Amino acid sequence: MYCSFRFIYLALLAIASSGLSLAEDNQRVLKLFGKIDSAMVGLLEEMPEDVETVLISSSGGLPSSAAELIGLVAENELNIEIGEVCVSACAEYILPFAQGDGRTLHLKNSPFIGFHWNARIIQETVIAQISTDISNCPFRDAQELRSLHLNSNVNPDFWKETLKRLGQNYSLVRLDQNACPVVKMQFENTIWLPTSEELKSFYWLEFTGKVCADDFDTCAQQIDDNFHSGIRFVIGDKLHVSN
């Protein structure tokens, strides 16, 4: 599982140059492509004053950087659009934030929207297996993610839908020397690509546009064109193994 996802992460990082462009409706658009990290946050901090929209295409990154990024978007009252890819931290943090507080989320070019294991899945796995008091080990990422989902009016239990599609083969939880849990998990499938209907019904996400998973055959072909064989994707509720 870990090897496969590292490859996916690298494959999705077909990073274009970030820069400033003029959109068709004459809004100034800052394009941010690549890993959500301090470098991406820095580009947003240094943007020209007349930027109105941020176009993000990312395979994920650091939750802390995602939190900084959405804080800057809120502070500057920017619109958000999603480009070709939004996976992991992008899908967990950027997508829900982008629909909140009167903002309108627009998906361009039927993006590749994907979910894998996250902090909530880790937290709930530990709670299910450990009876020891672990109150001194706060699940900070899990709590921040849940708070964001609640504040953005998306489903805070969406992780259950993700886990259902990934199919957890096994999980092993042990206590470290400081009595905090260490978790090892393996999943039958690597990544879930929900359809637009699933994003709206299960994630409670509101947006315009479509996603890759809305057209199974086209999405499967994109996967085959960009990933090595043998990676298990769930497109909507159908399994596709890359070949």
PDB file of C-alpha atoms in Angstrom:
ATOM      1  CA  MET A   1       0.000   0.000   0.000  1.00  0.00           C
ATOM      2  CA  TYR A   2       2.704   2.493   0.962  1.00  0.00           C
ATOM      3  CA  CYS A   3       4.809   1.798  -2.141  1.00  0.00           C
ATOM      4  CA  SER A   4       1.829   2.099  -4.467  1.00  0.00           C
ATOM      5  CA  PHE A   5       0.674   5.373  -3.009  1.00  0.00           C
ATOM      6  CA  ARG A   6       4.145   6.914  -3.162  1.00  0.00           C
ATOM      7  CA  PHE A   7       4.164   6.148  -6.868  1.00  0.00           C
ATOM      8  CA  ILE A   8       0.723   7.649  -7.315  1.00  0.00           C
ATOM      9  CA  TYR A   9       1.795  10.756  -5.458  1.00  0.00           C
ATOM     10  CA  LEU A  10       4.788  11.204  -7.756  1.00  0.00           C
ATOM     11  CA  ALA A  11       2.770  10.425 -10.866  1.00  0.00           C
ATOM     12  CA  LEU A  12       0.158  13.020  -9.986  1.00  0.00           C
ATOM     13  CA  LEU A  13       2.832  15.633  -9.407  1.00  0.00           C
ATOM     14  CA  ALA A  14       3.065  16.550 -13.075  1.00  0.00           C
ATOM     15  CA  ILE A  15       3.881  20.019 -11.857  1.00  0.00           C
ATOM     16  CA  ALA A  16       3.352  22.953 -14.179  1.00  0.00           C
ATOM     17  CA  SER A  17       4.818  26.353 -13.395  1.00  0.00           C
ATOM     18  CA  SER A  18       2.758  28.402 -10.994  1.00  0.00           C
ATOM     19  CA  GLY A  19       1.958  31.838 -12.315  1.00  0.00           C
ATOM     20  CA  LEU A  20      -0.567  34.560 -12.991  1.00  0.00           C
ATOM     21  CA  SER A  21      -2.999  34.502 -15.887  1.00  0.00           C
ATOM     22  CA  LEU A  22      -6.110  36.287 -17.106  1.00  0.00           C
ATOM     23  CA  ALA A  23      -9.283  34.198 -17.063  1.00  0.00           C
ATOM     24  CA  GLU A  24     -11.985  34.368 -19.736  1.00  0.00           C
ATOM     25  CA  ASP A  25     -14.181  36.486 -17.473  1.00  0.00           C
ATOM     26  CA  ASN A  26     -11.274  38.895 -16.920  1.00  0.00           C
ATOM     27  CA  GLN A  27     -10.713  37.804 -13.334  1.00  0.00           C
ATOM     28  CA  ARG A  28      -7.084  37.710 -12.295  1.00  0.00           C
ATOM     29  CA  VAL A  29      -6.213  34.065 -11.579  1.00  0.00           C
ATOM     30  CA  LEU A  30      -3.255  32.715  -9.621  1.00  0.00           C
ATOM     31  CA  LYS A  31      -2.489  29.153 -10.752  1.00  0.00           C
ATOM     32  CA  LEU A  32      -1.027  26.885  -8.076  1.00  0.00           C
ATOM     33  CA  PHE A  33       0.073  23.436  -9.240  1.00  0.00           C
ATOM     34  CA  GLY A  34       1.913  20.785  -7.222  1.00  0.00           C
ATOM     35  CA  LYS A  35       2.430  19.854  -3.606  1.00  0.00           C
ATOM     36  CA  ILE A  36       0.594  21.785  -0.912  1.00  0.00           C
ATOM     37  CA  ASP A  37       3.546  22.966   1.154  1.00  0.00           C
ATOM     38  CA  SER A  38       5.252  26.117   2.399  1.00  0.00           C
ATOM     39  CA  ALA A  39       6.369  26.984  -1.144  1.00  0.00           C
ATOM     40  CA  MET A  40       2.781  27.020  -2.407  1.00  0.00           C
ATOM     41  CA  VAL A  41       1.700  29.068   0.610  1.00  0.00           C
ATOM     42  CA  GLY A  42       4.542  31.492  -0.146  1.00  0.00           C
ATOM     43  CA  LEU A  43       3.292  32.026  -3.697  1.00  0.00           C
ATOM     44  CA  LEU A  44      -0.117  32.929  -2.322  1.00  0.00           C
ATOM     45  CA  GLU A  45       1.405  35.304   0.227  1.00  0.00           C
ATOM     46  CA  GLU A  46       3.292  37.141  -2.532  1.00  0.00           C
ATOM     47  CA  MET A  47       0.436  37.337  -5.038  1.00  0.00           C
ATOM     48  CA  PRO A  48      -0.461  40.664  -6.692  1.00  0.00           C
ATOM     49  CA  GLU A  49      -3.217  42.615  -4.983  1.00  0.00           C
ATOM     50  CA  ASP A  50      -5.611  42.329  -7.930  1.00  0.00           C
ATOM     51  CA  VAL A  51      -5.834  38.514  -7.852  1.00  0.00           C
ATOM     52  CA  GLU A  52      -9.438  37.397  -7.444  1.00  0.00           C
ATOM     53  CA  THR A  53      -9.301  33.624  -7.997  1.00  0.00           C
ATOM     54  CA  VAL A  54      -6.928  30.805  -7.101  1.00  0.00           C
ATOM     55  CA  LEU A  55      -6.812  27.778  -9.421  1.00  0.00           C
ATOM     56  CA  ILE A  56      -5.414  24.773  -7.539  1.00  0.00           C
ATOM     57  CA  SER A  57      -4.283  21.458  -8.983  1.00  0.00           C
ATOM     58  CA  SER A  58      -2.595  19.263  -6.392  1.00  0.00           C
ATOM     59  CA  SER A  59      -2.017  15.640  -5.442  1.00  0.00           C
ATOM     60  CA  GLY A  60      -1.927  16.629  -1.783  1.00  0.00           C
ATOM     61  CA  GLY A  61       0.656  17.665   0.752  1.00  0.00           C
ATOM     62  CA  LEU A  62       0.855  18.840   4.336  1.00  0.00           C
ATOM     63  CA  PRO A  63      -2.312  19.408   6.395  1.00  0.00           C
ATOM     64  CA  SER A  64      -0.614  22.341   8.140  1.00  0.00           C
ATOM     65  CA  SER A  65       0.156  24.005   4.799  1.00  0.00           C
ATOM     66  CA  ALA A  66      -3.387  23.339   3.577  1.00  0.00           C
ATOM     67  CA  ALA A  67      -4.694  25.089   6.696  1.00  0.00           C
ATOM     68  CA  GLU A  68      -2.407  28.081   6.047  1.00  0.00           C
ATOM     69  CA  LEU A  69      -3.466  28.222   2.418  1.00  0.00           C
ATOM     70  CA  ILE A  70      -7.196  28.280   3.119  1.00  0.00           C
ATOM     71  CA  GLY A  71      -6.609  30.874   5.825  1.00  0.00           C
ATOM     72  CA  LEU A  72      -5.005  33.182   3.256  1.00  0.00           C
ATOM     73  CA  VAL A  73      -7.818  32.527   0.778  1.00  0.00           C
ATOM     74  CA  ALA A  74     -10.379  33.511   3.421  1.00  0.00           C
ATOM     75  CA  GLU A  75      -8.403  36.563   4.527  1.00  0.00           C
ATOM     76  CA  ASN A  76      -8.148  37.844   0.951  1.00  0.00           C
ATOM     77  CA  GLU A  77     -11.736  36.850   0.033  1.00  0.00           C
ATOM     78  CA  LEU A  78     -10.606  34.847  -2.998  1.00  0.00           C
ATOM     79  CA  ASN A  79     -12.556  32.403  -5.135  1.00  0.00           C
ATOM     80  CA  ILE A  80     -11.240  28.856  -5.598  1.00  0.00           C
ATOM     81  CA  GLU A  81     -11.276  26.717  -8.722  1.00  0.00           C
ATOM     82  CA  ILE A  82      -9.966  23.153  -8.976  1.00  0.00           C
ATOM     83  CA  GLY A  83      -7.852  22.140 -11.958  1.00  0.00           C
ATOM     84  CA  GLU A  84      -6.858  18.707 -13.258  1.00  0.00           C
ATOM     85  CA  VAL A  85      -6.056  16.975  -9.941  1.00  0.00           C
ATOM     86  CA  CYS A  86      -7.253  17.245  -6.334  1.00  0.00           C
ATOM     87  CA  VAL A  87      -6.258  14.312  -4.138  1.00  0.00           C
ATOM     88  CA  SER A  88      -5.422  13.707  -0.477  1.00  0.00           C
ATOM     89  CA  ALA A  89      -5.013  16.999   1.462  1.00  0.00           C
ATOM     90  CA  CYS A  90      -6.441  18.916  -1.492  1.00  0.00           C
ATOM     91  CA  ALA A  91      -9.645  16.848  -1.449  1.00  0.00           C
ATOM     92  CA  GLU A  92      -9.859  16.723   2.359  1.00  0.00           C
ATOM     93  CA  TYR A  93      -9.122  20.396   3.111  1.00  0.00           C
ATOM     94  CA  ILE A  94      -9.361  22.589  -0.005  1.00  0.00           C
ATOM     95  CA  LEU A  95     -12.588  21.151  -1.465  1.00  0.00           C
ATOM     96  CA  PRO A  96     -14.792  21.564   1.631  1.00  0.00           C
ATOM     97  CA  PHE A  97     -13.389  24.994   2.444  1.00  0.00           C
ATOM     98  CA  ALA A  98     -13.973  26.160  -1.135  1.00  0.00           C
ATOM     99  CA  GLN A  99     -17.750  25.764  -0.810  1.00  0.00           C
ATOM    100  CA  GLY A 100     -18.084  27.459   2.565  1.00  0.00           C
ATOM    101  CA  ASP A 101     -19.041  30.973   3.641  1.00  0.00           C
ATOM    102  CA  GLY A 102     -20.793  31.943   0.434  1.00  0.00           C
ATOM    103  CA  ARG A 103     -18.007  30.801  -1.894  1.00  0.00           C
ATOM    104  CA  THR A 104     -18.780  28.892  -5.097  1.00  0.00           C
ATOM    105  CA  LEU A 105     -16.655  25.844  -5.921  1.00  0.00           C
ATOM    106  CA  HIS A 106     -16.015  25.260  -9.623  1.00  0.00           C
ATOM    107  CA  LEU A 107     -14.330  22.135 -10.999  1.00  0.00           C
ATOM    108  CA  LYS A 108     -12.600  22.639 -14.347  1.00  0.00           C
ATOM    109  CA  ASN A 109     -11.807  19.994 -16.964  1.00  0.00           C
ATOM    110  CA  SER A 110     -13.379  17.033 -15.089  1.00  0.00           C
ATOM    111  CA  PRO A 111     -10.604  16.773 -12.493  1.00  0.00           C
ATOM    112  CA  PHE A 112      -9.196  13.640 -10.892  1.00  0.00           C
ATOM    113  CA  ILE A 113     -10.724  13.906  -7.360  1.00  0.00           C
ATOM    114  CA  GLY A 114      -9.415  11.197  -5.047  1.00  0.00           C
ATOM    115  CA  PHE A 115      -9.359  10.033  -1.428  1.00  0.00           C
ATOM    116  CA  HIS A 116      -7.173   7.576   0.487  1.00  0.00           C
ATOM    117  CA  TRP A 117      -6.667   6.932   4.201  1.00  0.00           C
ATOM    118  CA  ASN A 118      -6.644  10.053   6.365  1.00  0.00           C
ATOM    119  CA  ALA A 119      -6.244  11.220   9.953  1.00  0.00           C
ATOM    120  CA  ARG A 120      -9.844  10.364  10.853  1.00  0.00           C
ATOM    121  CA  ILE A 121      -9.447   6.773   9.633  1.00  0.00           C
ATOM    122  CA  ILE A 122      -6.285   6.434  11.726  1.00  0.00           C
ATOM    123  CA  GLN A 123      -8.006   7.884  14.796  1.00  0.00           C
ATOM    124  CA  GLU A 124     -11.063   5.659  14.519  1.00  0.00           C
ATOM    125  CA  THR A 125      -8.896   2.578  13.929  1.00  0.00           C
ATOM    126  CA  VAL A 126      -7.018   3.300  17.160  1.00  0.00           C
ATOM    127  CA  ILE A 127     -10.203   3.938  19.146  1.00  0.00           C
ATOM    128  CA  ALA A 128     -11.657   0.627  17.931  1.00  0.00           C
ATOM    129  CA  GLN A 129      -8.610  -1.402  18.981  1.00  0.00           C
ATOM    130  CA  ILE A 130      -7.117   0.258  22.059  1.00  0.00           C
ATOM    131  CA  SER A 131      -8.773   0.211  25.475  1.00  0.00           C
ATOM    132  CA  THR A 132      -5.818   1.960  27.148  1.00  0.00           C
ATOM    133  CA  ASP A 133      -6.226   5.615  28.110  1.00  0.00           C
ATOM    134  CA  ILE A 134      -4.590   7.629  25.315  1.00  0.00           C
ATOM    135  CA  SER A 135      -6.044  11.009  26.251  1.00  0.00           C
ATOM    136  CA  ASN A 136      -2.508  12.403  26.477  1.00  0.00           C
ATOM    137  CA  CYS A 137      -2.055  11.701  22.759  1.00  0.00           C
ATOM    138  CA  PRO A 138      -4.251  14.227  20.938  1.00  0.00           C
ATOM    139  CA  PHE A 139      -5.160  13.391  17.364  1.00  0.00           C
ATOM    140  CA  ARG A 140      -4.545  16.957  16.271  1.00  0.00           C
ATOM    141  CA  ASP A 141      -4.831  16.415  12.510  1.00  0.00           C
ATOM    142  CA  ALA A 142      -8.010  14.370  12.951  1.00  0.00           C
ATOM    143  CA  GLN A 143      -9.652  16.974  15.175  1.00  0.00           C
ATOM    144  CA  GLU A 144      -8.694  19.857  12.877  1.00  0.00           C
ATOM    145  CA  LEU A 145     -10.038  17.958   9.869  1.00  0.00           C
ATOM    146  CA  ARG A 146     -13.317  17.219  11.626  1.00  0.00           C
ATOM    147  CA  SER A 147     -13.684  20.863  12.677  1.00  0.00           C
ATOM    148  CA  LEU A 148     -13.052  22.043   9.124  1.00  0.00           C
ATOM    149  CA  HIS A 149     -15.682  19.663   7.759  1.00  0.00           C
ATOM    150  CA  LEU A 150     -18.238  20.773  10.337  1.00  0.00           C
ATOM    151  CA  ASN A 151     -17.541  24.463   9.712  1.00  0.00           C
ATOM    152  CA  SER A 152     -17.760  23.919   5.941  1.00  0.00           C
ATOM    153  CA  ASN A 153     -21.070  22.026   6.199  1.00  0.00           C
ATOM    154  CA  VAL A 154     -19.692  18.839   4.684  1.00  0.00           C
ATOM    155  CA  ASN A 155     -20.101  15.375   6.167  1.00  0.00           C
ATOM    156  CA  PRO A 156     -17.638  14.885   9.072  1.00  0.00           C
ATOM    157  CA  ASP A 157     -18.143  11.117   8.759  1.00  0.00           C
ATOM    158  CA  PHE A 158     -17.247  10.971   5.067  1.00  0.00           C
ATOM    159  CA  TRP A 159     -14.192   8.929   6.091  1.00  0.00           C
ATOM    160  CA  LYS A 160     -16.562   5.965   6.540  1.00  0.00           C
ATOM    161  CA  GLU A 161     -17.468   6.072   2.839  1.00  0.00           C
ATOM    162  CA  THR A 162     -13.790   6.253   1.908  1.00  0.00           C
ATOM    163  CA  LEU A 163     -12.907   3.326   4.166  1.00  0.00           C
ATOM    164  CA  LYS A 164     -15.746   1.271   2.695  1.00  0.00           C
ATOM    165  CA  ARG A 165     -14.305   1.670  -0.824  1.00  0.00           C
ATOM    166  CA  LEU A 166     -10.679   1.170   0.193  1.00  0.00           C
ATOM    167  CA  GLY A 167     -11.440  -2.082   2.022  1.00  0.00           C
ATOM    168  CA  GLN A 168      -9.182  -2.354   5.054  1.00  0.00           C
ATOM    169  CA  ASN A 169      -7.363  -5.699   4.919  1.00  0.00           C
ATOM    170  CA  TYR A 170      -5.831  -5.357   8.346  1.00  0.00           C
ATOM    171  CA  SER A 171      -4.736  -2.807  10.914  1.00  0.00           C
ATOM    172  CA  LEU A 172      -2.171  -3.196  13.662  1.00  0.00           C
ATOM    173  CA  VAL A 173      -2.062  -0.772  16.580  1.00  0.00           C
ATOM    174  CA  ARG A 174       0.652  -0.827  19.205  1.00  0.00           C
ATOM    175  CA  LEU A 175       1.649   1.620  21.915  1.00  0.00           C
ATOM    176  CA  ASP A 176       4.944   3.460  21.560  1.00  0.00           C
ATOM    177  CA  GLN A 177       7.288   4.143  24.487  1.00  0.00           C
ATOM    178  CA  ASN A 178       5.399   7.352  25.268  1.00  0.00           C
ATOM    179  CA  ALA A 179       2.147   5.320  25.369  1.00  0.00           C
ATOM    180  CA  CYS A 180       0.886   6.884  22.150  1.00  0.00           C
ATOM    181  CA  PRO A 181      -0.370   4.593  19.390  1.00  0.00           C
ATOM    182  CA  VAL A 182       1.560   3.563  16.306  1.00  0.00           C
ATOM    183  CA  VAL A 183      -0.678   2.349  13.488  1.00  0.00           C
ATOM    184  CA  LYS A 184       0.040   0.115  10.515  1.00  0.00           C
ATOM    185  CA  MET A 185      -2.735  -0.435   7.987  1.00  0.00           C
ATOM    186  CA  GLN A 186      -3.146  -2.191   4.677  1.00  0.00           C
ATOM    187  CA  PHE A 187      -5.997  -1.666   2.228  1.00  0.00           C
ATOM    188  CA  GLU A 188      -7.344  -3.756  -0.599  1.00  0.00           C
ATOM    189  CA  ASN A 189      -7.609  -0.693  -2.866  1.00  0.00           C
ATOM    190  CA  THR A 190      -5.322   2.323  -3.095  1.00  0.00           C
ATOM    191  CA  ILE A 191      -7.533   5.272  -3.941  1.00  0.00           C
ATOM    192  CA  TRP A 192     -11.217   6.109  -4.380  1.00  0.00           C
ATOM    193  CA  LEU A 193     -12.430   8.472  -7.096  1.00  0.00           C
ATOM    194  CA  PRO A 194     -16.040   9.436  -6.262  1.00  0.00           C
ATOM    195  CA  THR A 195     -18.519  10.508  -8.913  1.00  0.00           C
ATOM    196  CA  SER A 196     -20.160  13.932  -8.774  1.00  0.00           C
ATOM    197  CA  GLU A 197     -23.288  12.341  -7.331  1.00  0.00           C
ATOM    198  CA  GLU A 198     -21.281  10.569  -4.610  1.00  0.00           C
ATOM    199  CA  LEU A 199     -19.460  13.791  -3.707  1.00  0.00           C
ATOM    200  CA  LYS A 200     -22.786  15.573  -3.367  1.00  0.00           C
ATOM    201  CA  SER A 201     -24.654  12.768  -1.574  1.00  0.00           C
ATOM    202  CA  PHE A 202     -21.930  11.470   0.758  1.00  0.00           C
ATOM    203  CA  TYR A 203     -19.566  14.440   1.179  1.00  0.00           C
ATOM    204  CA  TRP A 204     -22.386  17.018   1.001  1.00  0.00           C
ATOM    205  CA  LEU A 205     -20.226  18.982  -1.407  1.00  0.00           C
ATOM    206  CA  GLU A 206     -21.774  21.670  -3.608  1.00  0.00           C
ATOM    207  CA  PHE A 207     -20.037  22.609  -6.859  1.00  0.00           C
ATOM    208  CA  THR A 208     -20.358  23.253 -10.564  1.00  0.00           C
ATOM    209  CA  GLY A 209     -18.651  21.094 -13.165  1.00  0.00           C
ATOM    210  CA  LYS A 210     -17.957  17.370 -13.389  1.00  0.00           C
ATOM    211  CA  VAL A 211     -15.254  14.972 -12.209  1.00  0.00           C
ATOM    212  CA  CYS A 212     -13.191  12.288 -13.911  1.00  0.00           C
ATOM    213  CA  ALA A 213     -15.172   9.473 -12.266  1.00  0.00           C
ATOM    214  CA  ASP A 214     -18.403  10.576 -13.972  1.00  0.00           C
ATOM    215  CA  ASP A 215     -17.170   8.828 -17.132  1.00  0.00           C
ATOM    216  CA  PHE A 216     -15.784   5.453 -16.057  1.00  0.00           C
ATOM    217  CA  ASP A 217     -14.221   4.482 -19.391  1.00  0.00           C
ATOM    218  CA  THR A 218     -12.490   7.824 -19.949  1.00  0.00           C
ATOM    219  CA  CYS A 219     -11.246   7.968 -16.362  1.00  0.00           C
ATOM    220  CA  ALA A 220      -9.955   4.385 -16.533  1.00  0.00           C
ATOM    221  CA  GLN A 221      -8.076   5.233 -19.726  1.00  0.00           C
ATOM    222  CA  GLN A 222      -6.483   8.276 -18.068  1.00  0.00           C
ATOM    223  CA  ILE A 223      -5.334   6.034 -15.238  1.00  0.00           C
ATOM    224  CA  ASP A 224      -3.868   3.481 -17.643  1.00  0.00           C
ATOM    225  CA  ASP A 225      -2.052   6.249 -19.525  1.00  0.00           C
ATOM    226  CA  ASN A 226      -0.424   7.694 -16.399  1.00  0.00           C
ATOM    227  CA  PHE A 227       0.190   4.879 -13.899  1.00  0.00           C
ATOM    228  CA  HIS A 228       2.037   1.600 -13.938  1.00  0.00           C
ATOM    229  CA  SER A 229       0.012  -1.598 -13.987  1.00  0.00           C
ATOM    230  CA  GLY A 230      -1.525  -3.259 -10.968  1.00  0.00           C
ATOM    231  CA  ILE A 231      -2.769  -0.248  -8.962  1.00  0.00           C
ATOM    232  CA  ARG A 232      -6.301  -0.709  -7.662  1.00  0.00           C
ATOM    233  CA  PHE A 233      -8.568   2.321  -8.142  1.00  0.00           C
ATOM    234  CA  VAL A 234     -12.241   2.477  -7.241  1.00  0.00           C
ATOM    235  CA  ILE A 235     -13.970   4.729  -9.792  1.00  0.00           C
ATOM    236  CA  GLY A 236     -17.374   5.510  -8.357  1.00  0.00           C
ATOM    237  CA  ASP A 237     -18.235   2.061  -7.036  1.00  0.00           C
ATOM    238  CA  LYS A 238     -16.433   0.073  -9.736  1.00  0.00           C
ATOM    239  CA  LEU A 239     -12.959  -1.380  -9.403  1.00  0.00           C
ATOM    240  CA  HIS A 240     -10.360  -0.591 -12.050  1.00  0.00           C
ATOM    241  CA  VAL A 241      -6.876  -2.090 -11.905  1.00  0.00           C
ATOM    242  CA  SER A 242      -4.437  -0.056 -13.976  1.00  0.00           C
ATOM    243  CA  ASN A 243      -2.894  -1.851 -16.942  1.00  0.00           C
TER     244      ASN A 243
END
